[in-house]
Amino acid sequence: MSKLAAFLSELSDHELRAFHHFRFDQFMKGSKEKITLELENRQISFNNPDEFEKHLQLAREEGIFTKRASLCPRCLSEKFYTSHEVETITYHYASVNLDVDYRTCLVCLYSQDKVDNETDRIGAVGPIGFIRKLINRKR
C-alpha cells in the first residue's frame, strides 16, 4: 500500500472531502486516481465544489466538529503536523534568519500560526520592531 493510500484510509469521510476540495488539483494523475477511487469506494460525492462548502457550513452550524478547540479553522480536521521554516527579519542592511515552527493542517495545509505571523514576514521594519520581533519570535 502506498503512503498516499495509507493516508487516505486514515481520513474520516469529512476529512477526505476536505482533502479533495482543497488539495486535489495539486496532485499528479496517478495520485488523483487513488483519491478518486477512495471517494468512490466510500460512496462520497465529490463533483460539485459548492457541495463541500455547504457541508462545511452545516457542520459549523450544527456544532458537530466545533466541540474541540484543536480543529483546523478552515476544514475542521484534527490532523496536524509541525512545519519547520526559516524566516528572515530585515532592518535596513541587517537581517536575521529565524527558525520558526508552525502548526499546519495535514488535510488542507492551512496554518493559523502562519496567518498570525504574516505581518512579521513583510519587508523591512524599524529598529523597535526589529528588536520586538527578535524577542517575541516563535520557537
mmCIF file of C-alpha atoms in Angstrom, residues 89-91 96 98 125-137 139:
data_model
loop_
_atom_site.group_PDB
_atom_site.id
_atom_site.type_symbol
_atom_site.label_atom_id
_atom_site.label_comp_id
_atom_site.label_asym_id
_atom_site.label_seq_id
_atom_site.Cartn_x
_atom_site.Cartn_y
_atom_site.Cartn_z
ATOM 1 C CA ILE A 89 13.629 39.734 9.578
ATOM 2 C CA THR A 90 15.251 42.691 7.829
ATOM 3 C CA TYR A 91 16.288 46.069 9.232
ATOM 4 C CA VAL A 96 18.364 37.804 10.879
ATOM 5 C CA LEU A 98 14.912 32.700 12.492
ATOM 6 C CA VAL A 125 10.995 47.052 9.945
ATOM 7 C CA GLY A 126 12.060 49.906 12.169
ATOM 8 C CA PRO A 127 14.592 49.468 14.981
ATOM 9 C CA ILE A 128 11.928 48.960 17.688
ATOM 10 C CA GLY A 129 10.001 46.473 15.533
ATOM 11 C CA PHE A 130 13.222 44.618 14.706
ATOM 12 C CA ILE A 131 14.074 44.176 18.398
ATOM 13 C CA ARG A 132 10.450 43.305 19.268
ATOM 14 C CA LYS A 133 10.383 40.586 16.609
ATOM 15 C CA LEU A 134 13.655 39.120 17.852
ATOM 16 C CA ILE A 135 12.318 38.979 21.406
ATOM 17 C CA ASN A 136 8.807 37.715 20.591
ATOM 18 C CA ARG A 137 9.677 35.191 17.870
ATOM 19 C CA ARG A 139 10.428 28.897 18.867
#
